[in-house]
Short mmCIF file of C-alpha atoms in Angstrom, two decimals:
data_model
loop_
_atom_site.label_atom_id
_atom_site.label_comp_id
_atom_site.label_asym_id
_atom_site.label_seq_id
_atom_site.Cartn_x
_atom_site.Cartn_y
_atom_site.Cartn_z
CA MET A 133 -23.88 19.28 -76.84
CA SER A 134 -20.97 19.73 -74.46
CA LEU A 135 -17.33 18.83 -74.45
CA ILE A 136 -16.42 15.96 -72.14
CA ARG A 137 -13.27 15.80 -70.01
CA LEU A 138 -12.04 12.71 -68.17
CA THR A 139 -9.28 12.97 -65.59
CA GLY A 140 -7.98 10.44 -63.12
CA ARG A 141 -5.61 7.57 -62.56
CA LEU A 142 -5.00 4.04 -63.73
CA ILE A 143 -3.82 2.08 -60.67
CA GLY A 144 -2.08 -1.27 -60.82
CA THR A 145 -1.68 -3.44 -57.74
CA ALA A 146 0.71 -6.13 -58.98
CA PRO A 147 3.95 -6.17 -60.99
CA GLU A 148 2.15 -7.98 -63.80
CA HIS A 149 -0.10 -4.95 -64.28
CA ARG A 150 2.83 -2.83 -65.43
CA ARG A 151 3.69 -5.32 -68.16
CA VAL A 152 0.07 -5.46 -69.29
CA VAL A 153 -0.21 -1.67 -69.53
CA LEU A 154 3.08 -1.23 -71.37
CA THR A 155 2.20 -4.03 -73.81
CA HIS A 156 -1.26 -2.81 -74.75
CA LEU A 157 -1.00 0.96 -74.29
CA PRO A 158 0.53 1.90 -77.69
CA ALA A 159 -2.33 0.29 -79.62
CA HIS A 160 -4.89 1.77 -77.22
CA ILE A 161 -3.51 5.28 -77.77
CA ARG A 162 -3.35 4.78 -81.55
CA ASP A 163 -6.95 3.55 -81.77
CA THR A 164 -8.28 6.27 -79.47
CA VAL A 165 -6.71 9.27 -81.20
CA ARG A 166 -8.11 7.97 -84.50
CA GLU A 167 -11.66 8.32 -83.17
CA PRO A 168 -13.26 11.37 -84.83
CA GLY A 169 -14.60 12.65 -81.51
CA CYS A 170 -11.31 12.38 -79.58
CA LEU A 171 -9.77 15.81 -79.03
CA PHE A 172 -6.85 14.78 -76.84
CA PHE A 173 -5.75 11.65 -75.00
CA ASP A 174 -2.83 11.60 -72.57
CA ILE A 175 -1.59 8.85 -70.28
CA ALA A 176 1.61 9.42 -68.27
CA GLN A 177 3.34 7.25 -65.70
CA THR A 178 3.80 8.77 -62.26
CA ASP A 179 6.77 8.20 -59.93
CA ASP A 180 4.98 5.03 -58.93
CA PRO A 181 5.62 2.42 -61.68
CA LEU A 182 2.12 1.03 -61.18
CA VAL A 183 0.20 4.31 -61.41
CA TRP A 184 -0.56 6.40 -64.52
CA THR A 185 -2.36 9.72 -64.81
CA VAL A 186 -5.06 9.96 -67.45
CA SER A 187 -6.42 13.06 -69.21
CA GLU A 188 -8.90 12.75 -72.07
CA GLY A 189 -11.06 15.17 -74.03
CA PHE A 190 -13.98 14.36 -76.33
CA ALA A 191 -16.14 16.45 -78.63
CA SER A 192 -19.45 15.38 -77.06
CA ARG A 193 -21.11 12.92 -74.69
CA ALA A 194 -21.94 10.73 -77.70
CA ALA A 195 -18.28 10.68 -78.75
CA PHE A 196 -17.23 9.78 -75.20
CA ASP A 197 -19.83 7.02 -74.94
CA ALA A 198 -18.69 5.59 -78.28
CA HIS A 199 -15.10 5.61 -77.01
CA GLN A 200 -16.11 3.82 -73.82
CA ALA A 201 -17.99 1.15 -75.76
CA ARG A 202 -15.11 0.59 -78.18
CA THR A 203 -12.59 0.44 -75.34
CA ALA A 204 -14.63 -2.08 -73.37
CA ALA A 205 -14.67 -4.42 -76.37
CA SER A 206 -11.00 -3.93 -77.25
CA ASP A 207 -7.88 -5.92 -76.37
CA TRP A 208 -6.94 -3.08 -74.01
CA GLY A 209 -10.25 -3.33 -72.21
CA ALA A 210 -9.96 -7.10 -71.76
CA ALA A 211 -6.31 -7.02 -70.70
CA THR A 212 -6.70 -4.23 -68.14
CA ARG A 213 -10.04 -5.23 -66.67
CA GLY A 214 -8.43 -6.09 -63.33
CA ILE A 215 -6.52 -2.81 -63.05
CA GLY A 216 -8.07 -0.11 -60.86
CA ARG A 217 -9.41 3.16 -62.23
CA GLU A 218 -10.18 6.42 -60.44
CA TYR A 219 -11.85 8.65 -63.01
CA ARG A 220 -13.82 11.87 -62.97
CA VAL A 221 -15.98 12.68 -66.00
CA GLU A 222 -17.42 16.18 -66.43
CA GLU A 223 -18.80 18.54 -69.04
CA ALA A 224 -16.45 21.33 -70.08
CA THR A 225 -16.22 24.49 -72.15
CA PRO A 226 -13.18 25.77 -74.05
CA ASP A 227 -11.01 28.65 -72.90
CA VAL A 228 -10.88 31.65 -75.24
CA LEU A 229 -7.50 33.35 -75.08
CA PRO A 230 -5.35 35.74 -77.15
CA GLU A 231 -2.90 33.90 -79.34
CA THR A 232 0.72 33.52 -78.24
CA PRO A 233 3.73 32.90 -80.48
CA ASP A 234 3.46 29.20 -79.61
CA ASP A 235 -0.05 29.08 -81.11
CA ALA A 236 0.81 30.11 -84.66
CA ARG A 237 1.44 26.62 -86.04
CA ALA A 238 -1.73 25.18 -84.50
CA ILE A 239 -3.80 28.10 -85.82
CA ASP A 240 -2.41 27.50 -89.29
CA LEU A 241 -3.29 23.79 -89.21
CA LEU A 242 -6.75 24.43 -87.75
CA THR A 243 -7.58 27.06 -90.37
CA ARG A 244 -6.38 24.93 -93.29
CA ALA A 245 -8.45 21.97 -92.06
CA ALA A 246 -11.55 24.10 -91.40
CA PHE A 247 -11.58 25.65 -94.88
CA GLY A 248 -10.07 22.76 -96.82
CA ALA A 249 -7.77 25.22 -98.58
CA PRO A 250 -4.72 27.36 -97.68
CA GLU A 251 -5.95 30.86 -98.55
CA GLU A 252 -7.40 31.83 -95.15
CA ALA A 253 -4.41 30.42 -93.25
CA ASP A 254 -2.06 32.30 -95.59
CA LEU A 255 -4.07 35.49 -94.96
CA ILE A 256 -3.63 35.17 -91.19
CA ALA A 257 0.10 34.58 -91.59
CA ALA A 258 0.44 37.60 -93.88
CA LEU A 259 -1.50 39.85 -91.49
CA ARG A 260 0.65 38.67 -88.60
CA ALA A 261 3.87 39.27 -90.52
CA ALA A 262 2.74 42.76 -91.56
CA GLY A 263 1.75 43.73 -88.01
CA ASP A 264 -1.89 44.14 -89.09
CA LEU A 265 -3.34 41.29 -87.01
CA ALA A 266 -5.12 43.48 -84.47
CA LEU A 267 -6.63 40.62 -82.45
CA SER A 268 -6.29 36.86 -82.69
CA LEU A 269 -8.23 34.61 -80.31
CA VAL A 270 -8.05 30.85 -79.91
CA ALA A 271 -10.58 28.50 -78.32
CA ARG A 272 -8.69 25.75 -76.50
CA PHE A 273 -9.75 22.67 -74.60
CA GLY A 274 -6.78 21.13 -72.86
CA ARG A 275 -4.12 20.97 -75.53
CA ALA A 276 -6.69 20.82 -78.33
CA TYR A 277 -7.30 23.86 -80.52
CA LEU A 278 -11.01 24.03 -81.31
CA GLY A 279 -11.48 27.46 -82.89
CA HIS A 280 -9.85 30.70 -83.97
CA ILE A 281 -10.88 34.19 -84.99
CA ALA A 282 -8.85 36.99 -86.54
CA PHE A 283 -9.44 40.75 -86.62
CA SER A 284 -7.29 43.06 -88.73
CA ARG A 285 -6.91 46.82 -88.97
CA VAL A 286 -8.67 48.58 -91.83
CA ALA A 287 -8.70 52.16 -93.08
CA ALA A 288 -11.97 53.91 -92.22
CA PRO A 289 -13.20 57.32 -90.98
CA VAL A 290 -13.28 55.84 -87.45
CA PRO A 291 -11.07 53.25 -85.67
CA ALA A 292 -12.11 50.03 -87.39
CA TRP A 293 -11.30 46.34 -87.72
CA ALA A 294 -12.23 43.64 -90.21
CA LEU A 295 -13.40 40.26 -88.91
CA ALA A 296 -12.04 37.27 -90.84
CA PRO A 297 -11.56 34.42 -90.86
CA VAL A 298 -13.38 32.35 -88.22
CA SER A 299 -12.45 28.67 -87.97
CA VAL A 300 -13.93 25.84 -85.89
CA ARG A 301 -12.75 22.25 -85.75
CA GLU A 302 -15.23 20.02 -87.56
CA ALA A 303 -15.83 17.66 -84.60
CA VAL A 304 -17.12 20.47 -82.36
CA ARG A 305 -19.18 22.54 -84.79
CA GLY A 306 -22.68 23.37 -83.62
CA GLN A 307 -21.61 23.99 -80.01
CA GLY A 308 -21.50 27.79 -80.23
CA ILE A 309 -17.72 28.11 -80.36
CA ALA A 310 -17.74 30.47 -83.36
CA ALA A 311 -20.40 32.63 -81.70
CA ARG A 312 -18.37 32.86 -78.52
CA LEU A 313 -15.23 33.82 -80.42
CA ILE A 314 -17.17 36.54 -82.27
CA ARG A 315 -18.80 37.94 -79.12
CA ASP A 316 -15.55 37.91 -77.16
CA GLY A 317 -13.77 39.60 -80.06
CA ILE A 318 -16.44 42.30 -80.31
CA ALA A 319 -16.22 42.95 -76.57
CA LEU A 320 -12.43 43.33 -76.73
CA ALA A 321 -12.73 45.61 -79.77
CA ARG A 322 -15.04 47.92 -77.82
CA GLU A 323 -12.65 47.93 -74.86
CA ARG A 324 -9.89 49.04 -77.21
CA GLY A 325 -11.89 51.91 -78.66
CA ILE A 326 -12.81 50.32 -81.99
CA LYS A 327 -15.91 52.04 -83.43
CA ALA A 328 -16.70 49.79 -86.39
CA ILE A 329 -16.15 46.15 -87.34
CA PHE A 330 -16.60 44.97 -90.93
CA VAL A 331 -17.27 41.44 -92.11
CA LEU A 332 -17.90 39.79 -95.45
CA GLY A 333 -20.29 36.94 -94.66
CA ASP A 334 -23.80 35.58 -94.38
CA PRO A 335 -26.16 38.37 -93.18
CA ALA A 336 -28.54 35.82 -91.66
CA TYR A 337 -25.72 34.61 -89.40
CA TYR A 338 -24.01 37.87 -88.51
CA ALA A 339 -27.20 39.82 -87.82
CA ARG A 340 -27.42 38.12 -84.42
CA PHE A 341 -24.26 39.96 -83.39
CA GLY A 342 -25.55 43.35 -84.54
CA PHE A 343 -24.01 43.52 -88.00
CA SER A 344 -26.03 45.29 -90.68
CA VAL A 345 -25.80 45.36 -94.46
CA SER A 346 -27.69 48.63 -94.78
CA GLU A 347 -25.25 50.62 -92.68
CA GLU A 348 -22.32 49.79 -94.98
CA ARG A 349 -23.42 52.67 -97.22
CA ASP A 350 -21.80 55.00 -94.70
CA PHE A 351 -18.47 53.29 -95.37
CA PRO A 352 -17.83 52.96 -99.13
CA SER A 353 -15.84 49.85 -99.99
CA PRO A 354 -14.92 47.78 -103.07
CA TYR A 355 -16.50 44.86 -101.20
CA ALA A 356 -19.89 46.59 -100.90
CA GLY A 357 -22.82 44.34 -101.62
CA ALA A 358 -25.28 41.96 -100.06
CA TYR A 359 -22.62 40.29 -97.88
CA TRP A 360 -20.55 43.31 -96.78
CA GLN A 361 -21.68 44.26 -93.28
CA VAL A 362 -20.67 46.54 -90.46
CA LEU A 363 -21.24 46.61 -86.72
#
């Protein structure tokens, strides 16, 4: 699966087209953002009162196709059928970037939704407040936050971080976003001289990144056990 981005313009050619767009647009926006596969949906009027820019993001081709089918059968689709459209549709991948202060609220909401509970989001906030959030990466697609990973400093015989938590928006799970966040985080850790990364998680999942349960015996921890791993 791939993310889908649509960009382009809605182009009216008669004064009546402006009234049609302004009348039907609020309901069209409301219905679109309620679609589970819609990640963002932006329509903005240009300096020309008959031209609007359009930017849309969807979780998959199937989600985009479902949106197109619903739109075609909607009041918006019928009312704007005579209005011109110049659209470009393409597959896309998210950007993975270090968090900025403006990202904190979105990270909190994403993490709470991903885990269905506040504990992991509260942990990130506490690490950030204490200055122990060594690395925080977000996966973004347009203005949509799709994933997040946190690494924190831990006491160990060598420079070390702990990996946790990792969050991915439900609509885009299964697209490798968590794996990319983990791999990018590991690469940045190595660049910064980190010698060990610990994680408490599923060994079958984290083994693909080089984590090992057996090696944790070299680093005694109260978390030691079948799920305590080190890279």
